[in-house]
Structures are given as C-alpha cells and as structure tokens.
XYZ file of C-alpha atoms in Angstrom:
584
model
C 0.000 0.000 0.000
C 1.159 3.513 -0.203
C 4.058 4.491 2.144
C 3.303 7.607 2.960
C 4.323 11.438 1.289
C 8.210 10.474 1.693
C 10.581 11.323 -0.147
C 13.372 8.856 -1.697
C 15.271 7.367 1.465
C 18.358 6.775 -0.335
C 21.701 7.658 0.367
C 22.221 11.431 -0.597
C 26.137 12.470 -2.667
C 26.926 15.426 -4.285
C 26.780 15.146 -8.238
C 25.289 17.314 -11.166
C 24.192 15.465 -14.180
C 23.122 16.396 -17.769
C 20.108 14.892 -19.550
C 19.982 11.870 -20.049
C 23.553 9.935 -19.928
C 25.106 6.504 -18.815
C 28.406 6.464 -17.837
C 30.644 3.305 -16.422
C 31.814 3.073 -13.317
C 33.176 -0.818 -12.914
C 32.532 -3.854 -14.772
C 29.414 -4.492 -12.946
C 27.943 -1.033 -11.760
C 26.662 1.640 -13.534
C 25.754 4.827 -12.979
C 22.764 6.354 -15.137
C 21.838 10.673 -15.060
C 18.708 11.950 -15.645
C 18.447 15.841 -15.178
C 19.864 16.123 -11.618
C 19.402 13.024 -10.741
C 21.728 10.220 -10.980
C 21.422 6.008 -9.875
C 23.757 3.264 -9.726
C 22.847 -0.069 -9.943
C 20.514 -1.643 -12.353
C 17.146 -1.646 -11.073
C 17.017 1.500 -8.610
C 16.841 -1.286 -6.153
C 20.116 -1.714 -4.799
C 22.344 1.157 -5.600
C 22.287 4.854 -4.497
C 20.040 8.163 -5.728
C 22.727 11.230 -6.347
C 21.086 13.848 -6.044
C 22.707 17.354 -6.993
C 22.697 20.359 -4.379
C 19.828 22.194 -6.306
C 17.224 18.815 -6.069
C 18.308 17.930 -2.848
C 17.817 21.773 -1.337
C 14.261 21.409 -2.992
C 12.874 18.137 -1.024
C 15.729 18.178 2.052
C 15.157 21.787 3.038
C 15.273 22.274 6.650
C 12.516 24.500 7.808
C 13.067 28.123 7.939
C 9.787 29.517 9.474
C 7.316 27.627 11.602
C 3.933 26.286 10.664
C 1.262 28.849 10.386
C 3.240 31.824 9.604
C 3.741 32.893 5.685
C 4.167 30.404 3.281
C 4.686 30.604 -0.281
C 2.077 30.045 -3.167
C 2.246 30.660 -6.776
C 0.295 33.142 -9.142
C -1.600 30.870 -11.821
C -0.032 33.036 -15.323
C -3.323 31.879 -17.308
C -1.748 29.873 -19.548
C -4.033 28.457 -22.547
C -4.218 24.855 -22.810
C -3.804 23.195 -26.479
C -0.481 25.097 -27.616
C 2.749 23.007 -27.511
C 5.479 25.264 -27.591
C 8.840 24.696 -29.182
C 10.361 24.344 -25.530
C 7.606 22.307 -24.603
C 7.977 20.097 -27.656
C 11.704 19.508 -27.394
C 11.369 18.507 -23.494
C 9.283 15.785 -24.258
C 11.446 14.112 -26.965
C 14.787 14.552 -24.387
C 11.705 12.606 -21.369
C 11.087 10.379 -23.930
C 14.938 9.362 -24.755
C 15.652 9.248 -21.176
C 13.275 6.976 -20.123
C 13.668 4.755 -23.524
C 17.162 4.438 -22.340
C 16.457 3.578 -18.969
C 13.719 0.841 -19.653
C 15.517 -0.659 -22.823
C 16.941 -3.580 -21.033
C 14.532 -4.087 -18.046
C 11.779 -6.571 -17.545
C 9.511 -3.988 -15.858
C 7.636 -1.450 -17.400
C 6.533 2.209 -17.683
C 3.371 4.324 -19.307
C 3.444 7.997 -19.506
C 0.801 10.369 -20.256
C 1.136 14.245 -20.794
C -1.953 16.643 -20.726
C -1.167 20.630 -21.243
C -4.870 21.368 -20.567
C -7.300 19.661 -22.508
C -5.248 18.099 -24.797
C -2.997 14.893 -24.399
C -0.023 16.068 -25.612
C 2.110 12.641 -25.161
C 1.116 9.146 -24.737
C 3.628 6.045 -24.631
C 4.633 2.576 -23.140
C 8.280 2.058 -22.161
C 9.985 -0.998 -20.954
C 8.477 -4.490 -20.981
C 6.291 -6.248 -19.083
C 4.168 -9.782 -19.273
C 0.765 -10.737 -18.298
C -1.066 -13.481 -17.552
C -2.712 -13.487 -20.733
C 0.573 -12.688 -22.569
C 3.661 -13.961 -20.788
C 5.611 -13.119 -23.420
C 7.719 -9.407 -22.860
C 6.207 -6.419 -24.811
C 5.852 -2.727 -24.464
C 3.128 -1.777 -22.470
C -0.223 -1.054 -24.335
C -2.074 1.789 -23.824
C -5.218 0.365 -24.007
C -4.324 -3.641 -23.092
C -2.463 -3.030 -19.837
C -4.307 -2.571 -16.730
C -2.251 -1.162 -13.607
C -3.378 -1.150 -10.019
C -3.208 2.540 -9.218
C -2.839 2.103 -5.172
C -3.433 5.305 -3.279
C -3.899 7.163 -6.683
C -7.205 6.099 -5.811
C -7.601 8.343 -3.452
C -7.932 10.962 -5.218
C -11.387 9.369 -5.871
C -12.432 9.080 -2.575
C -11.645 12.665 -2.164
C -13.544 13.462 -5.652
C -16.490 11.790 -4.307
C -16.417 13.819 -0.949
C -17.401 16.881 -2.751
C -19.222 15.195 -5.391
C -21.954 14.234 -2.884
C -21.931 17.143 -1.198
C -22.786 19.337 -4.132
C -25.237 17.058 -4.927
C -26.664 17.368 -1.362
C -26.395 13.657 -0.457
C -24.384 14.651 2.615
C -24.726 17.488 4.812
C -21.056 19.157 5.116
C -17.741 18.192 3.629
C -17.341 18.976 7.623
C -20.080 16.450 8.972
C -18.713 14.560 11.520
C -18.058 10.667 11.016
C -20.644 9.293 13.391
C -23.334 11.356 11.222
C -22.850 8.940 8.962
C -21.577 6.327 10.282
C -23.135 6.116 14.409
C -21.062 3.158 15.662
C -17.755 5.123 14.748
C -16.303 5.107 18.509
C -12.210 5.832 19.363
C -10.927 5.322 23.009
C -10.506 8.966 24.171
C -7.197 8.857 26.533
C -7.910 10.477 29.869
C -7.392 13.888 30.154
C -6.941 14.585 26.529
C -10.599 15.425 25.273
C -9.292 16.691 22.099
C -8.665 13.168 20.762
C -12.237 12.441 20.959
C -13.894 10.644 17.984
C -16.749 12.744 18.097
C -14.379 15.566 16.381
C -13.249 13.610 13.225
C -15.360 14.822 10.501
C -14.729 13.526 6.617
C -12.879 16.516 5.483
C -10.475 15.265 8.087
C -10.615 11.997 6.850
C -9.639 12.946 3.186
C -6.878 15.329 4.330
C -4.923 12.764 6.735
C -6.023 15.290 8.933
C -8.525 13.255 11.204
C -5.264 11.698 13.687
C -6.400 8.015 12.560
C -4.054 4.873 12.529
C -2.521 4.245 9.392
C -3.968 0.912 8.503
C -7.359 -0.883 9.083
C -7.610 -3.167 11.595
C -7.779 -6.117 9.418
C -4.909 -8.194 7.379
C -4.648 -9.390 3.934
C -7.209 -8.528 1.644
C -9.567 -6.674 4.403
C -12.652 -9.134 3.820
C -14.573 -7.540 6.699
C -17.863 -5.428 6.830
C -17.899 -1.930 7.979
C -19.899 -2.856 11.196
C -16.962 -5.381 12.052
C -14.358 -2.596 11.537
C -16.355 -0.104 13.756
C -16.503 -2.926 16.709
C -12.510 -3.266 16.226
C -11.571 0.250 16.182
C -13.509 0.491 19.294
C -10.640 -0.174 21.125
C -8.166 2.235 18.912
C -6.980 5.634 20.325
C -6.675 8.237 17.860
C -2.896 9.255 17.633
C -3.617 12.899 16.902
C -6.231 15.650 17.694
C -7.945 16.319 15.026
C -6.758 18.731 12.390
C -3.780 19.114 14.722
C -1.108 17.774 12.350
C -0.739 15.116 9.207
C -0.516 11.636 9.665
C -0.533 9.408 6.632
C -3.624 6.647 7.369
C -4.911 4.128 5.037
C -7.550 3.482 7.633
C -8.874 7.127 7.384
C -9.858 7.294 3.567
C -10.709 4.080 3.427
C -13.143 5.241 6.186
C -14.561 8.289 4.519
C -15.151 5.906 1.225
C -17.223 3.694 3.517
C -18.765 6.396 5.267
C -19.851 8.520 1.665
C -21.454 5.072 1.286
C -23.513 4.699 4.267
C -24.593 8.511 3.511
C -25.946 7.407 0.392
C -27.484 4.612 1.236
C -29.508 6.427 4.055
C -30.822 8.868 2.131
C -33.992 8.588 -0.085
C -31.902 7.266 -3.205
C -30.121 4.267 -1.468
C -32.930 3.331 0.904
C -34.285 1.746 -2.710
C -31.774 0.750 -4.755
C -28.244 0.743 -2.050
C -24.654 1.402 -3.711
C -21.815 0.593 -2.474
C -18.411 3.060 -2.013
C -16.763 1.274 -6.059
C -20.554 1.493 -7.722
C -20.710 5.695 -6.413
C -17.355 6.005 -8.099
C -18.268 4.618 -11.151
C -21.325 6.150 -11.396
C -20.239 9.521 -10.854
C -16.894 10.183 -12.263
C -15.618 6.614 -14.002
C -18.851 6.118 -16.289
C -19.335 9.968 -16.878
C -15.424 10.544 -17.881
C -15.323 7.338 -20.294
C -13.242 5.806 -18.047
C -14.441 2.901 -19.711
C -11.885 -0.397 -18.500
C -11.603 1.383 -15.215
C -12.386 -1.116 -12.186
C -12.277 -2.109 -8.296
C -12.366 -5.728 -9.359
C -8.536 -6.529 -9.691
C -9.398 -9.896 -10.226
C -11.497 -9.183 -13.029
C -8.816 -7.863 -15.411
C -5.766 -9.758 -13.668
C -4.980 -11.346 -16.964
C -3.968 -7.959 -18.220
C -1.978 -6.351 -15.050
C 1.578 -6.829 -15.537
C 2.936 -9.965 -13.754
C 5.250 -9.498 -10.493
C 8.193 -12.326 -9.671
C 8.691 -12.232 -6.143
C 10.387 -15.500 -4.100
C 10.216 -17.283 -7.765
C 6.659 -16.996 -8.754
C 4.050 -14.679 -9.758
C 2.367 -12.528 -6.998
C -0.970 -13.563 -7.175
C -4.242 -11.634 -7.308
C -4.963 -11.941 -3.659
C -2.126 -9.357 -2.978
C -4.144 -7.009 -4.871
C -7.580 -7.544 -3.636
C -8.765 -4.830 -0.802
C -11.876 -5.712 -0.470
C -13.126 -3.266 2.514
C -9.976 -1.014 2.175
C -10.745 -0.324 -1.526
C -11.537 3.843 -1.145
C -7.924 3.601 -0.305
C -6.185 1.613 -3.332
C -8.284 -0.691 -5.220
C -8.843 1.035 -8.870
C -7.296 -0.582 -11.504
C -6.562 0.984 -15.104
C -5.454 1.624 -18.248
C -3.525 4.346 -19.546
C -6.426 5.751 -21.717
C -8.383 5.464 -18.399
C -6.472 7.961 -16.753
C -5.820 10.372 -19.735
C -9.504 11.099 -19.709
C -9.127 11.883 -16.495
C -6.342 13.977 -17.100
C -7.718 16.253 -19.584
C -11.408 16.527 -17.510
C -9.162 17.990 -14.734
C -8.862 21.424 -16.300
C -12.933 21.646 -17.222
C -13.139 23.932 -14.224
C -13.230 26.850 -16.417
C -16.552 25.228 -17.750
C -18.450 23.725 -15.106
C -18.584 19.746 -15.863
C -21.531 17.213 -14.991
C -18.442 15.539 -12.739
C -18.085 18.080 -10.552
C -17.886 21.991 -11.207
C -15.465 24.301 -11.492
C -15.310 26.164 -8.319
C -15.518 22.369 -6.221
C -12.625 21.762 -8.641
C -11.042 24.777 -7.267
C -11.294 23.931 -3.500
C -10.261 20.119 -4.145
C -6.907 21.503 -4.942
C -6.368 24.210 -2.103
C -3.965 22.697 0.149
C -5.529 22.162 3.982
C -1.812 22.402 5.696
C 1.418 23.537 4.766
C 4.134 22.019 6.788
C 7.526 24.313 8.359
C 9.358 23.606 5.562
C 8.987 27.621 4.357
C 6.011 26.367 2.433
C 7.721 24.126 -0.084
C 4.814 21.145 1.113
C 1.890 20.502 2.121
C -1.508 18.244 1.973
C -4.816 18.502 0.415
C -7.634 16.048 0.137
C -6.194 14.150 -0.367
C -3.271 15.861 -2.854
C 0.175 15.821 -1.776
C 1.304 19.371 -2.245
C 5.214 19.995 -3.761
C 6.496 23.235 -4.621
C 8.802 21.744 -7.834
C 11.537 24.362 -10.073
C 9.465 27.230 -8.012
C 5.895 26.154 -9.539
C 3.734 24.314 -7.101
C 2.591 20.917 -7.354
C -0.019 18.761 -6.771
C 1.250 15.105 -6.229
C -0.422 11.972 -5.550
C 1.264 8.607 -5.312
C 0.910 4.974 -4.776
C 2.452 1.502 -4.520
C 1.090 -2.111 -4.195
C 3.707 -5.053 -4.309
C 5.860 -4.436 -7.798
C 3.974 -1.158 -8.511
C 4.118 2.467 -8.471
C 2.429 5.133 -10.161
C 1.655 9.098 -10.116
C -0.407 11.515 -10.807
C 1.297 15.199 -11.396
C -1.008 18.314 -11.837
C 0.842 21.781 -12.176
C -1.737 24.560 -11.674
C -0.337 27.049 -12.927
C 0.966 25.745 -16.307
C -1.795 23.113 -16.994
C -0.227 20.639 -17.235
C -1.074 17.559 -16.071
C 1.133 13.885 -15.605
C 0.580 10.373 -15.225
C 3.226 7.526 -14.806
C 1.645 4.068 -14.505
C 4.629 1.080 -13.602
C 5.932 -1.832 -12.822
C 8.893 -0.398 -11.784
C 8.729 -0.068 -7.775
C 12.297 0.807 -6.611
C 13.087 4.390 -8.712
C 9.880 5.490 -10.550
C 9.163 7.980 -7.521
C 12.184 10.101 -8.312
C 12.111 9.000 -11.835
C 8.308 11.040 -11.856
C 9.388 14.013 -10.194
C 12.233 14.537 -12.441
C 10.296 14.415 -15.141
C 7.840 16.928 -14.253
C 10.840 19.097 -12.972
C 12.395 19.209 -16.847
C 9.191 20.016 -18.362
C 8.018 22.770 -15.769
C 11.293 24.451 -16.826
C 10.678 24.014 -20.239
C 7.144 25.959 -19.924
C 8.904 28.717 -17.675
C 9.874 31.160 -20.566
C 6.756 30.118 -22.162
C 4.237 31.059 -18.783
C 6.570 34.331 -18.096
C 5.960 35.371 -21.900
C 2.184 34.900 -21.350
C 2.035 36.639 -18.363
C 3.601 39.878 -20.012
C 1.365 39.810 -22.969
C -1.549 41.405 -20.588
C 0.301 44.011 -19.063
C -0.386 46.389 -21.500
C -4.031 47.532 -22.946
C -4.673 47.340 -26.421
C -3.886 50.785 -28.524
C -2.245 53.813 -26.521
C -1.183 53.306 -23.538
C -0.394 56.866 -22.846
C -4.403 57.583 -23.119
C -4.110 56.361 -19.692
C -1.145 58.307 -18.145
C -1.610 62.129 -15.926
C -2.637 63.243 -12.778
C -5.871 62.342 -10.692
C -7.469 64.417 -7.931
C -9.369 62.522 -5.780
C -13.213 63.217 -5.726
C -16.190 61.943 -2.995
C -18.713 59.363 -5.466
C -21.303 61.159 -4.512
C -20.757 65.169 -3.791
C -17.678 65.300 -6.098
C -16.145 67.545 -3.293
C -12.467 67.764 -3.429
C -10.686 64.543 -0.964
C -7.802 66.114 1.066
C -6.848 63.572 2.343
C -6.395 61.304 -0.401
C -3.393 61.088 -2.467
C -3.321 62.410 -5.759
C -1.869 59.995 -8.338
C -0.103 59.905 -11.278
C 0.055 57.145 -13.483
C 2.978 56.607 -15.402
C 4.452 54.604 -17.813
C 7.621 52.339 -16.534
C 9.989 49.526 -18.014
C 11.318 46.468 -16.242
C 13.017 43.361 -17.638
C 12.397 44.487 -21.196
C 8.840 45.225 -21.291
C 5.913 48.633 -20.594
C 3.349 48.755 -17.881
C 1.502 51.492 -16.141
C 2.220 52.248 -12.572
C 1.492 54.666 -9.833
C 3.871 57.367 -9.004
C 5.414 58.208 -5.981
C 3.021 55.612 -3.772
C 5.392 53.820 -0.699
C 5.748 50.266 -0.826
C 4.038 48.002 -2.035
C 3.845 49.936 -5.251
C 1.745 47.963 -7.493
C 1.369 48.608 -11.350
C -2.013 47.852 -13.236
C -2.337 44.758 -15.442
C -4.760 44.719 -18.387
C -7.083 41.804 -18.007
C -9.522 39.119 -19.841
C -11.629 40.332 -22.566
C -13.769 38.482 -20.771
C -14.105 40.682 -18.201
C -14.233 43.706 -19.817
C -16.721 42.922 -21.371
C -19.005 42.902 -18.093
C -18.259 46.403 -17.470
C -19.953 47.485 -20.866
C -18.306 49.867 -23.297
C -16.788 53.137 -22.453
C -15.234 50.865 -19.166
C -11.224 49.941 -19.217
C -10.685 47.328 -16.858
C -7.661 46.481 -14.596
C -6.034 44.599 -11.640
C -3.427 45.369 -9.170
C -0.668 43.061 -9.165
C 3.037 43.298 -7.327
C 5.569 45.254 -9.845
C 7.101 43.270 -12.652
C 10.511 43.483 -11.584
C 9.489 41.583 -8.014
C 7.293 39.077 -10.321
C 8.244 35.331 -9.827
C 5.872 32.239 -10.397
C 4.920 32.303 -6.246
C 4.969 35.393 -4.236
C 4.718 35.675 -0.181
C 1.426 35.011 1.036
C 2.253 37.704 4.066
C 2.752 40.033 1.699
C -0.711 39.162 0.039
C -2.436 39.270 3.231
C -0.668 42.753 5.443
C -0.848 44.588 2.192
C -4.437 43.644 1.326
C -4.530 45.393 -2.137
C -3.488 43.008 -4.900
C -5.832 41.619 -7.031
C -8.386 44.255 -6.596
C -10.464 45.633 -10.111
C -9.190 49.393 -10.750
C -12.085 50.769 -13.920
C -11.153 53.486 -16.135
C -14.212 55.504 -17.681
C -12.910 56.044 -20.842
C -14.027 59.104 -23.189
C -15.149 58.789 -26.682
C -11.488 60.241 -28.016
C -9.892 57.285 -26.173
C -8.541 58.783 -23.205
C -9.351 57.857 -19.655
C -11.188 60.519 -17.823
C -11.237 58.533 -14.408
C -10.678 55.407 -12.228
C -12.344 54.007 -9.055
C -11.071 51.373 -6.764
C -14.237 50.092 -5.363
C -12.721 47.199 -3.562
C -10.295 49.429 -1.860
C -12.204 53.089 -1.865
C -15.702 52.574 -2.135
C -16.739 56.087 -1.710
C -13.677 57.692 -4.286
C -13.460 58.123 -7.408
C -10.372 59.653 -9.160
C -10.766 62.316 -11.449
C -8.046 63.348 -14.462
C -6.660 66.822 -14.011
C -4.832 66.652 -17.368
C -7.373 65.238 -19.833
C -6.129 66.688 -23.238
C-alpha cells in the first residue's frame, strides 16, 4: 500500500548530471543521469540516488519559518491549454529518450501520459512487461495493460467527498463521522478530550487530517464489513487531535469511502436501490469521464496487469484484492483510463456534470502547509510539492511491484501520469520528469504573463494626474493622495504604474476580454498586481495578506477620443473616485 508522502530514502552524494547519460563506473555497476538526478545499480533497487545540491535543497530543506506563519504560493499566469510550444515540444522528446534508455533492457515497465490542458499532448509505453494473458515481454499497451493505481485512488475518494456534497447527499464536507456512520467510537485517553472521535469529521478523513491509525484493523485482503471494523476500532486511540497535524492513514480514507457510502445509502436514493463506495465512483466520475476499462475488481482484469516475480513466482491476485480497504487503493486501469481523467481535470473553467469548477477549485487548495517555508503541504487528499518554483499537486501509490503518479501543475496546466511496474526508482524518476518540463514551460508562462500588461492601442491615453473626488458630492478629498500614473519599463517590457506611492507599489495589469466585457463599453478594466521586476511564479502570502490590495479591479471611464477621464477602486475606496486633471 502507499508508504506515505516520503521522499526517496536513499543515500544522498553530491553530483550534477546532464540529460539523459550513462556512464561506467566498474565492470558491474553503472551509474545512469537523468536531469539532476543520478542512480547506480541496475534496477534502482540496490544502488544509491545522487542527487545534486539544487534537487536535494528542494525536497531536504530544513525548515526556515514555523507552521502557520507565511508560506509561499504561486500566481496561476493563465496559460491556454492546447499550444505546444517549441520548448515544450523539445522537453518531451529529451523525457522520452531518457526513459527509452532507462527501460531498454529491463523486464519492468513504464506508461506515460502528458496533458497541457485539454489536450494529451504525449502518450507512450516504455519498458516491458508480461501478463497473464501474454507472458511473453512487450511494451506496455495503452489500451491492453491494466495497472493497479494504489493510493492514486484516493484521489477518488476525495472526488467523491465533494461530489456528494454538491449534490446534497451529505450534509457538510465537515459532517462529523458518526453522522454517517453512528457506531464510529475511538478510546478517548484520559485527560486529553481533544482526541475524541466525536471531532473527526470527513474533510479530516480525506486530508490525513482526522489523527487516525494508518492501517485498518484487518490483514490481507480486508474481507470484513464496515460494522466489524467499527466494533474493532472500538478499542483504537486516535494518535492525533484532530486537524492538529498530518498523519498518513490508510484506515482514514478508506473510512470516509465507507462512510460517503452509508450517507448514500440512508438517504432517499439508497434506501431503494443501495450502492456501495466502487458502484458511487463509477457512477459519478468513471462512467461519466469514459473511463471505460476502469475497475475495483482486480481480479477481473488480472490477466492484463503486468505480472510481479517475487520468491520465484508470480504474486498472485490476492495481494491485490482490498476488499473493505478499496476507497484507499483498489482502482485498476489503463492508460487511456487515466488520460480522460487527465484532460477533464482542467474543465473547471466550464463547469462539468463531474463536478464543477469552483468544487474543482477547493479540491486543490492545500488544507496544511508544513515548516518547511512552504515548499509542502496536503490537500484532500493531494500531496502538495512546490517543484523548479511552480507548485505541485502530487499523488502517489504503490502495491507489491507497482508504483504510479499523478502530477497536476496549476499554474501551467499541465497535467502527468506515470503508470509502472517499476517499484524501486519510478518515484524520483516522476518528479524529475515533471521538474524538466516545468522548466521548459517557464519562458513560455513568463511570456504569457507579459502579454496582458499592457491595454490594447495607446497606452499613454491612460497616463496624468488624478485628484481625488467623494462618489457622490464630487467635493475635493484632502486627504487622499493624488496619483499619477505613469508609464515604466522592467526586464524588457511597458506597464503602467502609480507614481510616488510607498511600498508596495503595485502597477495595473490589463485583463480578460472576458471581463471587460461585463463592465460594458466606455469601461477599461484592470487589476493590481506586485511590480514586474518583483514578479516570480509564487509570491509571499504575508505580503498578500498585510498589504491587502493586490488583485483588486481598478475601472477606467474612458471618453469617446480614447482617453481615460477617471478610475475608481471600489474594492479598496468605495466612496472615491479619481478624477483626471490633465485630460487633453
């Protein structure tokens, strides 16, 4: 099952490497780079990770501030989905080489997937593997192979969490467990009331945030009903107070899956025709995506998961079976299972029948960022990375011989899946990956942010002096500032900015069409944002929160010879209104 949000435990030694190249150390060892990563050995297995400093500064970092102060998030650049770029384009065929190279002569397999919004943008099997069906080695299909996903799953059980509770089959996302489920009952240590059952709710669940044991109190493949779990965990303790801090626990989504099913089936739906936790997933995201070979029944489709050698035979389906446990790591599928689920991901800007697009948007906020100065954090039930300074939202998993992850980069739209056979390196294998195409889309997001700086035709119709004005006397504000926009240059490019305001001094991007277009004519629409020359893909959340002004709408009434007569903050000054003292 999944071992937690770790990192790779391997041995860490000082070595930069260049993309991709295999180099001979003795007669038996060898030592194979991938961007700054480097191996020895010849399955991951045995040998050592080498990182360089750069990589191992990024997941290693001690913390520099403590939980709950500022952390850092990024700014999403609004990059369009459906446009491979030349830098985009040429990262994916130095991935592919890479991991041809690695897989060519091993007996385990790889399948990669690549979504830049809403369009798969790479799709291909590397390696070998054998099935029961065909024990012969070939490249893995994307169609013909199934792969148990493990904890990938999941994200399911978290995708169902808000699914019913848009579609009012549960209360809360914050409903306690014993709504839901009434015989949920923890040992409450004396004196410590705060690790009282009564206070674990199935957001907490689907976060790791609920203080549960990691596993179920059951062995093998969990064939247990819920009612005999409840009567075991009777005598469990929580470990944490709720919400307190993160503790990885199989036992806790595999709860809320169980629990999302007892909701349903008390309700006026399931009191006639009862689901269970694997027939609410399919219904509601597997069917509706065309997820079509997608499945909880491993044993179903065995004949087409890869086949695992361990202790000189094949591991058989029982290893694979969770039975109870499933919300936790039961789905099985194929490649083109998961690249419809990849592209779906980034319908939030068009609400989907799934789920819509502002749910979308609070799936992926994190719930906790850890003292690491922001750089993780967890989600429900993402796995949050901050990656070549873009964050990440991770989301792994491993059963006996497998691992596999699922990569989704806000802020560039781009979206990963790596589906193998390959248990020992593929975790550092995936992040590497995603790290050399997040810097290949870096020029690409920075260029996309700059295009909107600037309105469309003269910017100097914009530029002059403002007196400050009441909205409704139009007496004279003394104690307002006067301001004068300006035009200034930074890094190569125009933008218009206040004069002479103290820190923060923010200059006014040009935004959406779209949203002009909901002011009516005659209305120039703008935002604040932090100046150009401090622009990065994150910026300081304290800063964002003492400073209270970015973001906000600044509208220009704009006079029929094209030059702005006015501006009003609303957001900021309700009651002012700027007035031009220089209008030509």
């Amino acid at each position: 099952m999944r071992m937690g949000s770790a990192m790779v435990g391997r041995n860490v030694i000082w070595l930069a490497c260049a993309l991709p190249v295999v180099l001979a150390l003795t007669s038996s060892e060898t030592l194979s780079c991938f961007g700054d990563v480097c191996f020895t050995g010849d399955d991951g297995v045995g040998g050592n990770f080498l990182f360089s400093p750069s990589v191992v500064r990024q997941f290693t970092r001690l913390a520099q501030i403590v939980e709950w102060e500022c952390h850092v998030h990024p700014v999403p650049p609004g990059l369009e989905g459906g446009q491979v770029t030349p830098g985009l384009r040429a990262a994916l065929r130095k991935v592919d080489a890479a991991l041809r190279a690695f897989y060519r002569n091993r007996d385990d397999g790889l399948y990669f997937s690549a979504a830049f919004g809403q369009d798969i943008i790479w799709s291909r099997g590397y390696g070998h593997v054998s099935t029961p069906a065909n024990p012969v080695l070939h490249e893995p299909s994307r169609t013909g192979t199934m792969w148990p996903m493990a904890s990938v799953t999941k994200v399911f059980t978290g995708l169902l969490l808000l699914q019913m509770r848009d579609r009012g089959l549960i209360r809360s996302v914050d409903a306690p467990v014993v709504d839901y489920l009434p015989e949920f009952s923890l040992r409450t240590p004396p004196g410590l009331p705060g690790l009282a059952s009564g206070t674990i709710t199935l957001r907490a669940l689907g976060a790791h945030l609920g203080g549960m044991p990691r596993e179920p109190p059951c062995a093998g493949p969990c064939n247990v009903t819920t009612s005999e779990v409840l009567a075991r965990l009777s005598a469990y303790a929580p470990i944490l107070p709720t919400y307190s801090r993160a503790a990885y626990s199989n036992l806790g989504l595999a709860l809320l899956g169980r629990a999302l099913e007892a909701a349903y089936n008390s309700g006026p739906a399931g009191s006639s025709e009862p689901r269970t936790y694997e027939e609410l997933v399919t219904e509601l995201t597997l069917i509706p995506l065309g997820m079509a070979n997608a499945t909880f029944d491993v044993a179903e489709v065995f004949n087409a998961v890869p086949s695992v050698i361990q202790d000189g035979g094949p591991m058989p389906v029982e290893a694979y079976q969770l039975l109870w446990n499933a919300p936790a790591g039961a789905l099985v599928v194929t490649a083109a299972d998961m690249e419809q689920f990849l592209t779906w991901f980034w319908s939030w800007t068009t609400d989907s029948p799934v789920l819509t697009g502002s749910s979308i948007r609070e799936w992926t906020v994190p719930m906790r960022n850890f003292a690491d100065a922001g750089l993780s954090g967890i989600g429900l039930p993402w796995e949050e990375y901050v990656l070549a300074d873009y964050r990440v939202l991770t989301k792994g998993g491993d059963l006996p011989g497998f691992h596999s992850d699922l990569m989704i980069v806000p802020s560039l739209k781009l979206s990963l899946m790596f589906l193998s056979s390959n248990a020992g390196s593929q975790q550092a294998l995936s992040f590497l990956v995603t790290k050399q195409l997040i810097e290949a889309m870096s020029d690409y997001a920075e260029a996309k942010r700059r295009r909107n700086y600037l309105p469309p035709g003269n910017v100097t119709a914009y530029t002059g002096t403002y007196e400050p004005r009441n909205v409704s006397s139009g007496a004279v504000l003394p104690d307002a500032p006067v301001l004068t926009l300006v035009v200034e240059s930074s890094e190569g490019y125009d933008f218009l900015a206040f004069s002479g305001l103290p820190p923060p001094q923010p200059f006014l991007g040009y935004v959406s069409e779209e949203i002009q277009q909901l002011q009516g004519p005659g209305v120039a629409t703008f935002r604040l944002f932090p100046r150009p020359d401090d622009l990065r893909p994150r910026v300081e959340i304290c800063s964002v929160l003492a400073d209270g002004i970015f973001y906000e709408y600044v509208y220009f009434n704009v006079s029929d010879g094209g030059y702005a007569s006015s501006f009003a903050v609303p957001g900021l000054h309700p009651q002012t209104v700027w007035i031009r003292a220089d209008l030509p």
